Amino acid sequence: QVSDANSLLGQHLLEGDWEEALDYLDTPEGERDATTKNDPLGLFNVGNKLTLPKTKNGAVFAALYVRAPYPLIKKICDMSEEDTDISDLMYALSVIPHEEQQRLEESQQRKIPYRTRYWTNNEHNLILNLFLKECLQHKSSLLDKCPSWIIPSTFAVTPLAMAAYNPDVPSSILQKLCMLEPKAIGMESKLFTVSTIPLIVAAASPVPPATFPIDVRDEVKRNRWEKVKLLMNKDWFEIDVQSSSLDDIIGDALPLPPAITLEQVKVACDEAMKRKEWELVR
């Protein structure tokens, strides 16, 4: 498998040699590998059946692909800022760490794509914040729909809708996306070919199976409810939050949204009943 690597950085990534990779980036050769689009992992080698766009042949996506630790991903991003785009944020939003943890623990052998680890929830949060900042620097549109190489074509979702659905994405990330692009709150999405909105998507966010500890399941349920409350505050994001600076949004001291009113609950329930989305009503 390591023979697939097209660079020494790619070899370190495939082997999970994270400390060696960090040290290697401090060398001239490592800097070259981080800034050159040389397909480090060999994802585009002949015979590989992956359907990735050719733009994903750099070190940033390679590090994401093998679930490299946050310090390594950040270091590569800092060295190769031009190698990032909004699809990196969308890719990170599509990752559900607790599901990957379960798959890795159940598997006794390494399989394609050579992943030896999963992101912790804290790591995932740091990575999402990192690429959110990258999107702002590149002035990316947060109304773009996720490409089909990340999720199936039966889905047509914005980054906000992806954050709403993913049970491991914290509500703070959803709030930042709402603050940066309030228009996305009411934007129609497609989930399994069914037209819907982020509020309903959040209510349908899956909970880990009963095999997971009760405290983990309770935290996912709490996080889901926080997302639902945020998305019911559509008017607050559109009117009051517009004055927030980008530093406030990207920082950790987010403004506290107002308490949900009975009128907002009624509006949300009416919308859900109209669409026959009973999970939100519940």
PDB file of C-alpha atoms in Angstrom:
ATOM      1  CA  GLN A   1       0.000   0.000   0.000  1.00  0.00           C
ATOM      2  CA  VAL A   2       2.837   2.378   0.822  1.00  0.00           C
ATOM      3  CA  SER A   3       4.209   1.688  -2.662  1.00  0.00           C
ATOM      4  CA  ASP A   4       1.215   3.707  -3.931  1.00  0.00           C
ATOM      5  CA  ALA A   5       2.752   6.862  -2.444  1.00  0.00           C
ATOM      6  CA  ASN A   6       4.203   9.381  -4.883  1.00  0.00           C
ATOM      7  CA  SER A   7       6.289  11.273  -2.299  1.00  0.00           C
ATOM      8  CA  LEU A   8       7.941  10.816   1.074  1.00  0.00           C
ATOM      9  CA  LEU A   9       5.192  12.949   2.636  1.00  0.00           C
ATOM     10  CA  GLY A  10       2.631  10.598   1.109  1.00  0.00           C
ATOM     11  CA  GLN A  11       4.519   7.621   2.548  1.00  0.00           C
ATOM     12  CA  HIS A  12       4.427   9.133   6.041  1.00  0.00           C
ATOM     13  CA  LEU A  13       0.690   9.815   5.666  1.00  0.00           C
ATOM     14  CA  LEU A  14      -0.111   6.294   4.480  1.00  0.00           C
ATOM     15  CA  GLU A  15       1.943   4.761   7.282  1.00  0.00           C
ATOM     16  CA  GLY A  16       0.440   7.033   9.936  1.00  0.00           C
ATOM     17  CA  ASP A  17       3.897   8.371  10.842  1.00  0.00           C
ATOM     18  CA  TRP A  18       2.526  11.694  12.034  1.00  0.00           C
ATOM     19  CA  GLU A  19       5.532  12.959  13.992  1.00  0.00           C
ATOM     20  CA  GLU A  20       7.870  12.047  11.139  1.00  0.00           C
ATOM     21  CA  ALA A  21       5.581  13.910   8.750  1.00  0.00           C
ATOM     22  CA  LEU A  22       5.657  17.037  10.934  1.00  0.00           C
ATOM     23  CA  ASP A  23       9.458  16.935  11.097  1.00  0.00           C
ATOM     24  CA  TYR A  24       9.723  16.282   7.352  1.00  0.00           C
ATOM     25  CA  LEU A  25       7.694  19.421   6.589  1.00  0.00           C
ATOM     26  CA  ASP A  26      10.495  21.478   8.155  1.00  0.00           C
ATOM     27  CA  THR A  27      12.903  20.352   5.425  1.00  0.00           C
ATOM     28  CA  PRO A  28      13.170  21.842   1.903  1.00  0.00           C
ATOM     29  CA  GLU A  29      11.961  18.531   0.462  1.00  0.00           C
ATOM     30  CA  GLY A  30       8.986  18.512   2.824  1.00  0.00           C
ATOM     31  CA  GLU A  31       8.058  22.070   1.877  1.00  0.00           C
ATOM     32  CA  ARG A  32       8.192  21.076  -1.773  1.00  0.00           C
ATOM     33  CA  ASP A  33       5.935  18.066  -1.172  1.00  0.00           C
ATOM     34  CA  ALA A  34       3.456  20.235   0.763  1.00  0.00           C
ATOM     35  CA  THR A  35       3.200  22.849  -1.980  1.00  0.00           C
ATOM     36  CA  THR A  36       3.437  20.667  -5.093  1.00  0.00           C
ATOM     37  CA  LYS A  37       0.390  18.927  -6.556  1.00  0.00           C
ATOM     38  CA  ASN A  38       2.083  15.549  -6.812  1.00  0.00           C
ATOM     39  CA  ASP A  39      -0.738  13.241  -5.633  1.00  0.00           C
ATOM     40  CA  PRO A  40       1.066  12.236  -2.395  1.00  0.00           C
ATOM     41  CA  LEU A  41      -1.084   9.164  -1.692  1.00  0.00           C
ATOM     42  CA  GLY A  42      -1.263   7.902  -5.253  1.00  0.00           C
ATOM     43  CA  LEU A  43      -5.039   8.374  -5.297  1.00  0.00           C
ATOM     44  CA  PHE A  44      -4.896   9.038  -9.028  1.00  0.00           C
ATOM     45  CA  ASN A  45      -2.619   6.116  -9.907  1.00  0.00           C
ATOM     46  CA  VAL A  46      -3.740   3.883 -12.766  1.00  0.00           C
ATOM     47  CA  GLY A  47      -6.203   1.291 -11.518  1.00  0.00           C
ATOM     48  CA  ASN A  48      -7.550   3.382  -8.657  1.00  0.00           C
ATOM     49  CA  LYS A  49     -11.348   3.445  -8.889  1.00  0.00           C
ATOM     50  CA  LEU A  50     -11.865   6.595  -6.807  1.00  0.00           C
ATOM     51  CA  THR A  51     -13.783   9.366  -8.577  1.00  0.00           C
ATOM     52  CA  LEU A  52     -12.010  12.412  -7.197  1.00  0.00           C
ATOM     53  CA  PRO A  53     -11.603  15.697  -9.089  1.00  0.00           C
ATOM     54  CA  LYS A  54      -8.080  16.357 -10.318  1.00  0.00           C
ATOM     55  CA  THR A  55      -7.883  19.412  -8.048  1.00  0.00           C
ATOM     56  CA  LYS A  56      -7.670  17.065  -5.033  1.00  0.00           C
ATOM     57  CA  ASN A  57      -4.139  15.913  -5.875  1.00  0.00           C
ATOM     58  CA  GLY A  58      -2.398  18.067  -3.256  1.00  0.00           C
ATOM     59  CA  ALA A  59      -1.110  17.567   0.288  1.00  0.00           C
ATOM     60  CA  VAL A  60      -4.048  19.269   2.028  1.00  0.00           C
ATOM     61  CA  PHE A  61      -6.640  16.795   0.771  1.00  0.00           C
ATOM     62  CA  ALA A  62      -4.227  13.885   1.259  1.00  0.00           C
ATOM     63  CA  ALA A  63      -3.950  14.788   4.959  1.00  0.00           C
ATOM     64  CA  LEU A  64      -7.742  15.031   5.261  1.00  0.00           C
ATOM     65  CA  TYR A  65      -8.194  11.754   3.435  1.00  0.00           C
ATOM     66  CA  VAL A  66      -6.138   9.706   5.890  1.00  0.00           C
ATOM     67  CA  ARG A  67      -7.619  11.593   8.888  1.00  0.00           C
ATOM     68  CA  ALA A  68      -4.248  13.069   9.849  1.00  0.00           C
ATOM     69  CA  PRO A  69      -4.064  14.818  13.251  1.00  0.00           C
ATOM     70  CA  TYR A  70      -5.103  18.466  13.386  1.00  0.00           C
ATOM     71  CA  PRO A  71      -1.566  19.912  13.930  1.00  0.00           C
ATOM     72  CA  LEU A  72      -0.352  18.197  10.755  1.00  0.00           C
ATOM     73  CA  ILE A  73      -3.346  19.354   8.693  1.00  0.00           C
ATOM     74  CA  LYS A  74      -2.942  22.925   9.944  1.00  0.00           C
ATOM     75  CA  LYS A  75       0.768  22.959   9.183  1.00  0.00           C
ATOM     76  CA  ILE A  76       0.178  21.777   5.621  1.00  0.00           C
ATOM     77  CA  CYS A  77      -2.594  24.361   5.178  1.00  0.00           C
ATOM     78  CA  ASP A  78      -0.341  27.138   6.429  1.00  0.00           C
ATOM     79  CA  MET A  79       2.322  26.092   3.916  1.00  0.00           C
ATOM     80  CA  SER A  80      -0.071  25.653   1.013  1.00  0.00           C
ATOM     81  CA  GLU A  81      -2.946  28.115   1.417  1.00  0.00           C
ATOM     82  CA  GLU A  82      -3.764  28.153  -2.289  1.00  0.00           C
ATOM     83  CA  ASP A  83      -4.479  24.406  -2.159  1.00  0.00           C
ATOM     84  CA  THR A  84      -7.739  24.814  -0.205  1.00  0.00           C
ATOM     85  CA  ASP A  85     -11.296  25.525  -1.334  1.00  0.00           C
ATOM     86  CA  ILE A  86     -14.826  25.143  -0.021  1.00  0.00           C
ATOM     87  CA  SER A  87     -14.931  21.451  -0.971  1.00  0.00           C
ATOM     88  CA  ASP A  88     -12.398  20.796   1.827  1.00  0.00           C
ATOM     89  CA  LEU A  89     -14.873  22.235   4.341  1.00  0.00           C
ATOM     90  CA  MET A  90     -17.673  20.173   2.809  1.00  0.00           C
ATOM     91  CA  TYR A  91     -15.531  17.040   2.921  1.00  0.00           C
ATOM     92  CA  ALA A  92     -14.771  17.595   6.610  1.00  0.00           C
ATOM     93  CA  LEU A  93     -18.484  18.234   7.278  1.00  0.00           C
ATOM     94  CA  SER A  94     -19.311  14.875   5.683  1.00  0.00           C
ATOM     95  CA  VAL A  95     -17.103  12.972   8.145  1.00  0.00           C
ATOM     96  CA  ILE A  96     -18.906  11.421  11.146  1.00  0.00           C
ATOM     97  CA  PRO A  97     -16.111  10.506  13.583  1.00  0.00           C
ATOM     98  CA  HIS A  98     -18.115   8.219  15.872  1.00  0.00           C
ATOM     99  CA  GLU A  99     -19.149   6.086  12.885  1.00  0.00           C
ATOM    100  CA  GLU A 100     -15.560   5.868  11.672  1.00  0.00           C
ATOM    101  CA  GLN A 101     -14.443   4.927  15.185  1.00  0.00           C
ATOM    102  CA  GLN A 102     -16.909   2.050  15.205  1.00  0.00           C
ATOM    103  CA  ARG A 103     -15.810   0.824  11.767  1.00  0.00           C
ATOM    104  CA  LEU A 104     -12.129   0.910  12.725  1.00  0.00           C
ATOM    105  CA  GLU A 105     -12.717  -0.905  16.006  1.00  0.00           C
ATOM    106  CA  GLU A 106     -14.739  -3.625  14.264  1.00  0.00           C
ATOM    107  CA  SER A 107     -12.171  -4.106  11.508  1.00  0.00           C
ATOM    108  CA  GLN A 108      -9.097  -6.230  12.174  1.00  0.00           C
ATOM    109  CA  GLN A 109      -7.214  -5.138   9.097  1.00  0.00           C
ATOM    110  CA  ARG A 110      -6.317  -1.946   7.291  1.00  0.00           C
ATOM    111  CA  LYS A 111      -8.379  -1.344   4.217  1.00  0.00           C
ATOM    112  CA  ILE A 112      -8.556   1.276   1.517  1.00  0.00           C
ATOM    113  CA  PRO A 113      -8.250   4.203   2.084  1.00  0.00           C
ATOM    114  CA  TYR A 114      -5.474   3.184   4.494  1.00  0.00           C
ATOM    115  CA  ARG A 115      -6.984   4.895   7.521  1.00  0.00           C
ATOM    116  CA  THR A 116      -5.453   3.962  10.839  1.00  0.00           C
ATOM    117  CA  ARG A 117      -7.250   6.545  12.946  1.00  0.00           C
ATOM    118  CA  TYR A 118     -10.376   8.659  13.290  1.00  0.00           C
ATOM    119  CA  TRP A 119     -10.739  12.260  14.397  1.00  0.00           C
ATOM    120  CA  THR A 120     -11.840  12.936  17.952  1.00  0.00           C
ATOM    121  CA  ASN A 121     -14.786  15.308  18.321  1.00  0.00           C
ATOM    122  CA  ASN A 122     -12.463  18.081  19.505  1.00  0.00           C
ATOM    123  CA  GLU A 123     -10.108  17.499  16.567  1.00  0.00           C
ATOM    124  CA  HIS A 124     -13.028  17.504  14.144  1.00  0.00           C
ATOM    125  CA  ASN A 125     -14.213  20.829  15.572  1.00  0.00           C
ATOM    126  CA  LEU A 126     -10.739  22.373  15.155  1.00  0.00           C
ATOM    127  CA  ILE A 127     -10.534  21.142  11.556  1.00  0.00           C
ATOM    128  CA  LEU A 128     -13.972  22.544  10.716  1.00  0.00           C
ATOM    129  CA  ASN A 129     -13.015  25.921  12.178  1.00  0.00           C
ATOM    130  CA  LEU A 130      -9.755  25.858  10.218  1.00  0.00           C
ATOM    131  CA  PHE A 131     -11.490  25.338   6.882  1.00  0.00           C
ATOM    132  CA  LEU A 132     -14.233  27.793   7.741  1.00  0.00           C
ATOM    133  CA  LYS A 133     -11.502  30.428   8.080  1.00  0.00           C
ATOM    134  CA  GLU A 134      -9.982  29.278   4.795  1.00  0.00           C
ATOM    135  CA  CYS A 135     -13.365  29.725   3.084  1.00  0.00           C
ATOM    136  CA  LEU A 136     -13.628  33.272   4.412  1.00  0.00           C
ATOM    137  CA  GLN A 137     -10.146  34.121   3.186  1.00  0.00           C
ATOM    138  CA  HIS A 138     -11.011  32.814  -0.270  1.00  0.00           C
ATOM    139  CA  LYS A 139     -14.458  34.498  -0.180  1.00  0.00           C
ATOM    140  CA  SER A 140     -16.118  31.168  -0.976  1.00  0.00           C
ATOM    141  CA  SER A 141     -19.895  30.999  -1.365  1.00  0.00           C
ATOM    142  CA  LEU A 142     -21.562  29.140   1.497  1.00  0.00           C
ATOM    143  CA  LEU A 143     -24.655  28.703  -0.690  1.00  0.00           C
ATOM    144  CA  ASP A 144     -22.858  26.207  -2.947  1.00  0.00           C
ATOM    145  CA  LYS A 145     -24.178  22.632  -2.909  1.00  0.00           C
ATOM    146  CA  CYS A 146     -21.920  19.746  -1.976  1.00  0.00           C
ATOM    147  CA  PRO A 147     -20.398  17.971  -5.021  1.00  0.00           C
ATOM    148  CA  SER A 148     -21.353  14.366  -5.784  1.00  0.00           C
ATOM    149  CA  TRP A 149     -17.809  13.057  -5.218  1.00  0.00           C
ATOM    150  CA  ILE A 150     -18.295  13.763  -1.505  1.00  0.00           C
ATOM    151  CA  ILE A 151     -21.891  12.604  -0.993  1.00  0.00           C
ATOM    152  CA  PRO A 152     -24.316  10.785  -3.353  1.00  0.00           C
ATOM    153  CA  SER A 153     -26.159  12.731  -6.026  1.00  0.00           C
ATOM    154  CA  THR A 154     -29.433  11.958  -4.190  1.00  0.00           C
ATOM    155  CA  PHE A 155     -28.328  14.765  -1.840  1.00  0.00           C
ATOM    156  CA  ALA A 156     -28.134  18.458  -2.721  1.00  0.00           C
ATOM    157  CA  VAL A 157     -27.050  20.236   0.428  1.00  0.00           C
ATOM    158  CA  THR A 158     -25.225  23.407   1.464  1.00  0.00           C
ATOM    159  CA  PRO A 159     -22.520  23.402   4.155  1.00  0.00           C
ATOM    160  CA  LEU A 160     -25.205  24.570   6.604  1.00  0.00           C
ATOM    161  CA  ALA A 161     -27.479  21.612   5.820  1.00  0.00           C
ATOM    162  CA  MET A 162     -24.503  19.247   6.135  1.00  0.00           C
ATOM    163  CA  ALA A 163     -23.689  20.692   9.557  1.00  0.00           C
ATOM    164  CA  ALA A 164     -27.343  20.332  10.553  1.00  0.00           C
ATOM    165  CA  TYR A 165     -27.459  16.649   9.615  1.00  0.00           C
ATOM    166  CA  ASN A 166     -24.068  15.481  10.915  1.00  0.00           C
ATOM    167  CA  PRO A 167     -24.558  14.469  14.585  1.00  0.00           C
ATOM    168  CA  ASP A 168     -20.861  15.021  15.352  1.00  0.00           C
ATOM    169  CA  VAL A 169     -20.738  18.608  14.097  1.00  0.00           C
ATOM    170  CA  PRO A 170     -21.172  20.854  17.160  1.00  0.00           C
ATOM    171  CA  SER A 171     -23.945  23.437  17.269  1.00  0.00           C
ATOM    172  CA  SER A 172     -21.279  26.175  17.474  1.00  0.00           C
ATOM    173  CA  ILE A 173     -20.186  25.365  13.901  1.00  0.00           C
ATOM    174  CA  LEU A 174     -23.803  25.494  12.743  1.00  0.00           C
ATOM    175  CA  GLN A 175     -24.220  28.886  14.453  1.00  0.00           C
ATOM    176  CA  LYS A 176     -21.133  30.257  12.681  1.00  0.00           C
ATOM    177  CA  LEU A 177     -22.460  29.081   9.315  1.00  0.00           C
ATOM    178  CA  CYS A 178     -25.827  30.721  10.068  1.00  0.00           C
ATOM    179  CA  MET A 179     -24.110  33.977  10.992  1.00  0.00           C
ATOM    180  CA  LEU A 180     -21.931  33.971   7.887  1.00  0.00           C
ATOM    181  CA  GLU A 181     -24.746  33.123   5.453  1.00  0.00           C
ATOM    182  CA  PRO A 182     -28.266  33.545   6.895  1.00  0.00           C
ATOM    183  CA  LYS A 183     -29.795  32.954   3.446  1.00  0.00           C
ATOM    184  CA  ALA A 184     -28.820  29.288   3.735  1.00  0.00           C
ATOM    185  CA  ILE A 185     -31.199  28.805   6.700  1.00  0.00           C
ATOM    186  CA  GLY A 186     -34.290  28.862   4.499  1.00  0.00           C
ATOM    187  CA  MET A 187     -32.637  27.415   1.401  1.00  0.00           C
ATOM    188  CA  GLU A 188     -34.181  24.230  -0.002  1.00  0.00           C
ATOM    189  CA  SER A 189     -32.002  21.137   0.098  1.00  0.00           C
ATOM    190  CA  LYS A 190     -32.451  17.605  -1.189  1.00  0.00           C
ATOM    191  CA  LEU A 191     -32.060  14.649   1.149  1.00  0.00           C
ATOM    192  CA  PHE A 192     -32.520  11.224  -0.436  1.00  0.00           C
ATOM    193  CA  THR A 193     -34.218  13.053  -3.373  1.00  0.00           C
ATOM    194  CA  VAL A 194     -36.762  14.668  -0.967  1.00  0.00           C
ATOM    195  CA  SER A 195     -36.903  18.462  -0.869  1.00  0.00           C
ATOM    196  CA  THR A 196     -36.373  19.839   2.642  1.00  0.00           C
ATOM    197  CA  ILE A 197     -34.840  22.685   4.684  1.00  0.00           C
ATOM    198  CA  PRO A 198     -31.982  22.704   7.252  1.00  0.00           C
ATOM    199  CA  LEU A 199     -34.371  22.910  10.228  1.00  0.00           C
ATOM    200  CA  ILE A 200     -35.991  19.609   9.276  1.00  0.00           C
ATOM    201  CA  VAL A 201     -32.619  18.110   8.392  1.00  0.00           C
ATOM    202  CA  ALA A 202     -31.355  18.931  11.902  1.00  0.00           C
ATOM    203  CA  ALA A 203     -34.352  17.248  13.530  1.00  0.00           C
ATOM    204  CA  ALA A 204     -33.672  14.123  11.451  1.00  0.00           C
ATOM    205  CA  SER A 205     -30.010  13.979  12.441  1.00  0.00           C
ATOM    206  CA  PRO A 206     -29.210  10.375  13.493  1.00  0.00           C
ATOM    207  CA  VAL A 207     -28.380   9.314  17.040  1.00  0.00           C
ATOM    208  CA  PRO A 208     -25.649   6.694  17.678  1.00  0.00           C
ATOM    209  CA  PRO A 209     -26.997   3.146  18.200  1.00  0.00           C
ATOM    210  CA  ALA A 210     -27.694   1.718  21.643  1.00  0.00           C
ATOM    211  CA  THR A 211     -24.258   0.075  21.641  1.00  0.00           C
ATOM    212  CA  PHE A 212     -22.762   3.500  22.369  1.00  0.00           C
ATOM    213  CA  PRO A 213     -22.535   4.793  25.970  1.00  0.00           C
ATOM    214  CA  ILE A 214     -25.642   6.599  27.199  1.00  0.00           C
ATOM    215  CA  ASP A 215     -23.705   9.816  27.859  1.00  0.00           C
ATOM    216  CA  VAL A 216     -22.545   9.895  24.223  1.00  0.00           C
ATOM    217  CA  ARG A 217     -26.103   9.397  22.975  1.00  0.00           C
ATOM    218  CA  ASP A 218     -27.434  12.066  25.362  1.00  0.00           C
ATOM    219  CA  GLU A 219     -24.815  14.559  24.158  1.00  0.00           C
ATOM    220  CA  VAL A 220     -25.786  13.928  20.527  1.00  0.00           C
ATOM    221  CA  LYS A 221     -29.462  14.499  21.385  1.00  0.00           C
ATOM    222  CA  ARG A 222     -28.585  17.719  23.252  1.00  0.00           C
ATOM    223  CA  ASN A 223     -26.505  18.940  20.328  1.00  0.00           C
ATOM    224  CA  ARG A 224     -29.341  18.130  17.905  1.00  0.00           C
ATOM    225  CA  TRP A 225     -31.824  20.152  19.971  1.00  0.00           C
ATOM    226  CA  GLU A 226     -29.407  23.102  20.122  1.00  0.00           C
ATOM    227  CA  LYS A 227     -29.203  23.043  16.309  1.00  0.00           C
ATOM    228  CA  VAL A 228     -32.997  22.940  15.983  1.00  0.00           C
ATOM    229  CA  LYS A 229     -33.330  25.960  18.292  1.00  0.00           C
ATOM    230  CA  LEU A 230     -30.697  27.887  16.337  1.00  0.00           C
ATOM    231  CA  LEU A 231     -32.454  27.226  13.027  1.00  0.00           C
ATOM    232  CA  MET A 232     -35.791  28.353  14.484  1.00  0.00           C
ATOM    233  CA  ASN A 233     -34.113  31.718  15.171  1.00  0.00           C
ATOM    234  CA  LYS A 234     -33.893  32.569  11.470  1.00  0.00           C
ATOM    235  CA  ASP A 235     -35.030  36.203  11.971  1.00  0.00           C
ATOM    236  CA  TRP A 236     -32.368  36.808  14.622  1.00  0.00           C
ATOM    237  CA  PHE A 237     -29.603  35.700  12.263  1.00  0.00           C
ATOM    238  CA  GLU A 238     -30.993  37.775   9.394  1.00  0.00           C
ATOM    239  CA  ILE A 239     -31.459  40.988  11.393  1.00  0.00           C
ATOM    240  CA  ASP A 240     -29.492  41.179  14.644  1.00  0.00           C
ATOM    241  CA  VAL A 241     -26.393  39.154  13.855  1.00  0.00           C
ATOM    242  CA  GLN A 242     -25.552  41.042  10.667  1.00  0.00           C
ATOM    243  CA  SER A 243     -23.591  43.572  12.722  1.00  0.00           C
ATOM    244  CA  SER A 244     -21.184  40.912  14.042  1.00  0.00           C
ATOM    245  CA  SER A 245     -17.583  41.165  12.879  1.00  0.00           C
ATOM    246  CA  LEU A 246     -15.822  38.254  11.222  1.00  0.00           C
ATOM    247  CA  ASP A 247     -13.515  38.030  14.235  1.00  0.00           C
ATOM    248  CA  ASP A 248     -16.549  37.590  16.490  1.00  0.00           C
ATOM    249  CA  ILE A 249     -17.927  34.869  14.253  1.00  0.00           C
ATOM    250  CA  ILE A 250     -14.717  32.901  13.927  1.00  0.00           C
ATOM    251  CA  GLY A 251     -13.863  33.296  17.620  1.00  0.00           C
ATOM    252  CA  ASP A 252     -15.241  31.163  20.414  1.00  0.00           C
ATOM    253  CA  ALA A 253     -17.267  33.908  22.148  1.00  0.00           C
ATOM    254  CA  LEU A 254     -20.424  33.527  20.063  1.00  0.00           C
ATOM    255  CA  PRO A 255     -23.467  35.689  20.878  1.00  0.00           C
ATOM    256  CA  LEU A 256     -26.217  33.940  22.786  1.00  0.00           C
ATOM    257  CA  PRO A 257     -29.377  33.564  20.674  1.00  0.00           C
ATOM    258  CA  PRO A 258     -32.706  34.609  22.218  1.00  0.00           C
ATOM    259  CA  ALA A 259     -34.954  32.004  23.806  1.00  0.00           C
ATOM    260  CA  ILE A 260     -37.347  30.256  21.452  1.00  0.00           C
ATOM    261  CA  THR A 261     -40.919  31.548  21.612  1.00  0.00           C
ATOM    262  CA  LEU A 262     -44.120  29.523  21.328  1.00  0.00           C
ATOM    263  CA  GLU A 263     -44.845  31.351  18.078  1.00  0.00           C
ATOM    264  CA  GLN A 264     -41.552  30.125  16.598  1.00  0.00           C
ATOM    265  CA  VAL A 265     -42.369  26.591  17.720  1.00  0.00           C
ATOM    266  CA  LYS A 266     -45.785  26.851  16.047  1.00  0.00           C
ATOM    267  CA  VAL A 267     -44.265  28.131  12.780  1.00  0.00           C
ATOM    268  CA  ALA A 268     -41.717  25.300  12.783  1.00  0.00           C
ATOM    269  CA  CYS A 269     -44.363  22.661  13.522  1.00  0.00           C
ATOM    270  CA  ASP A 270     -46.675  24.015  10.806  1.00  0.00           C
ATOM    271  CA  GLU A 271     -43.829  23.828   8.286  1.00  0.00           C
ATOM    272  CA  ALA A 272     -42.972  20.291   9.380  1.00  0.00           C
ATOM    273  CA  MET A 273     -46.590  19.108   9.179  1.00  0.00           C
ATOM    274  CA  LYS A 274     -46.935  20.637   5.733  1.00  0.00           C
ATOM    275  CA  ARG A 275     -43.973  18.510   4.637  1.00  0.00           C
ATOM    276  CA  LYS A 276     -45.102  15.480   6.702  1.00  0.00           C
ATOM    277  CA  GLU A 277     -41.858  15.621   8.702  1.00  0.00           C
ATOM    278  CA  TRP A 278     -43.090  14.257  12.011  1.00  0.00           C
ATOM    279  CA  GLU A 279     -39.678  13.954  13.669  1.00  0.00           C
ATOM    280  CA  LEU A 280     -39.427  17.740  13.957  1.00  0.00           C
ATOM    281  CA  VAL A 281     -42.932  17.959  15.389  1.00  0.00           C
ATOM    282  CA  ARG A 282     -42.000  15.341  17.995  1.00  0.00           C
TER     283      ARG A 282
END
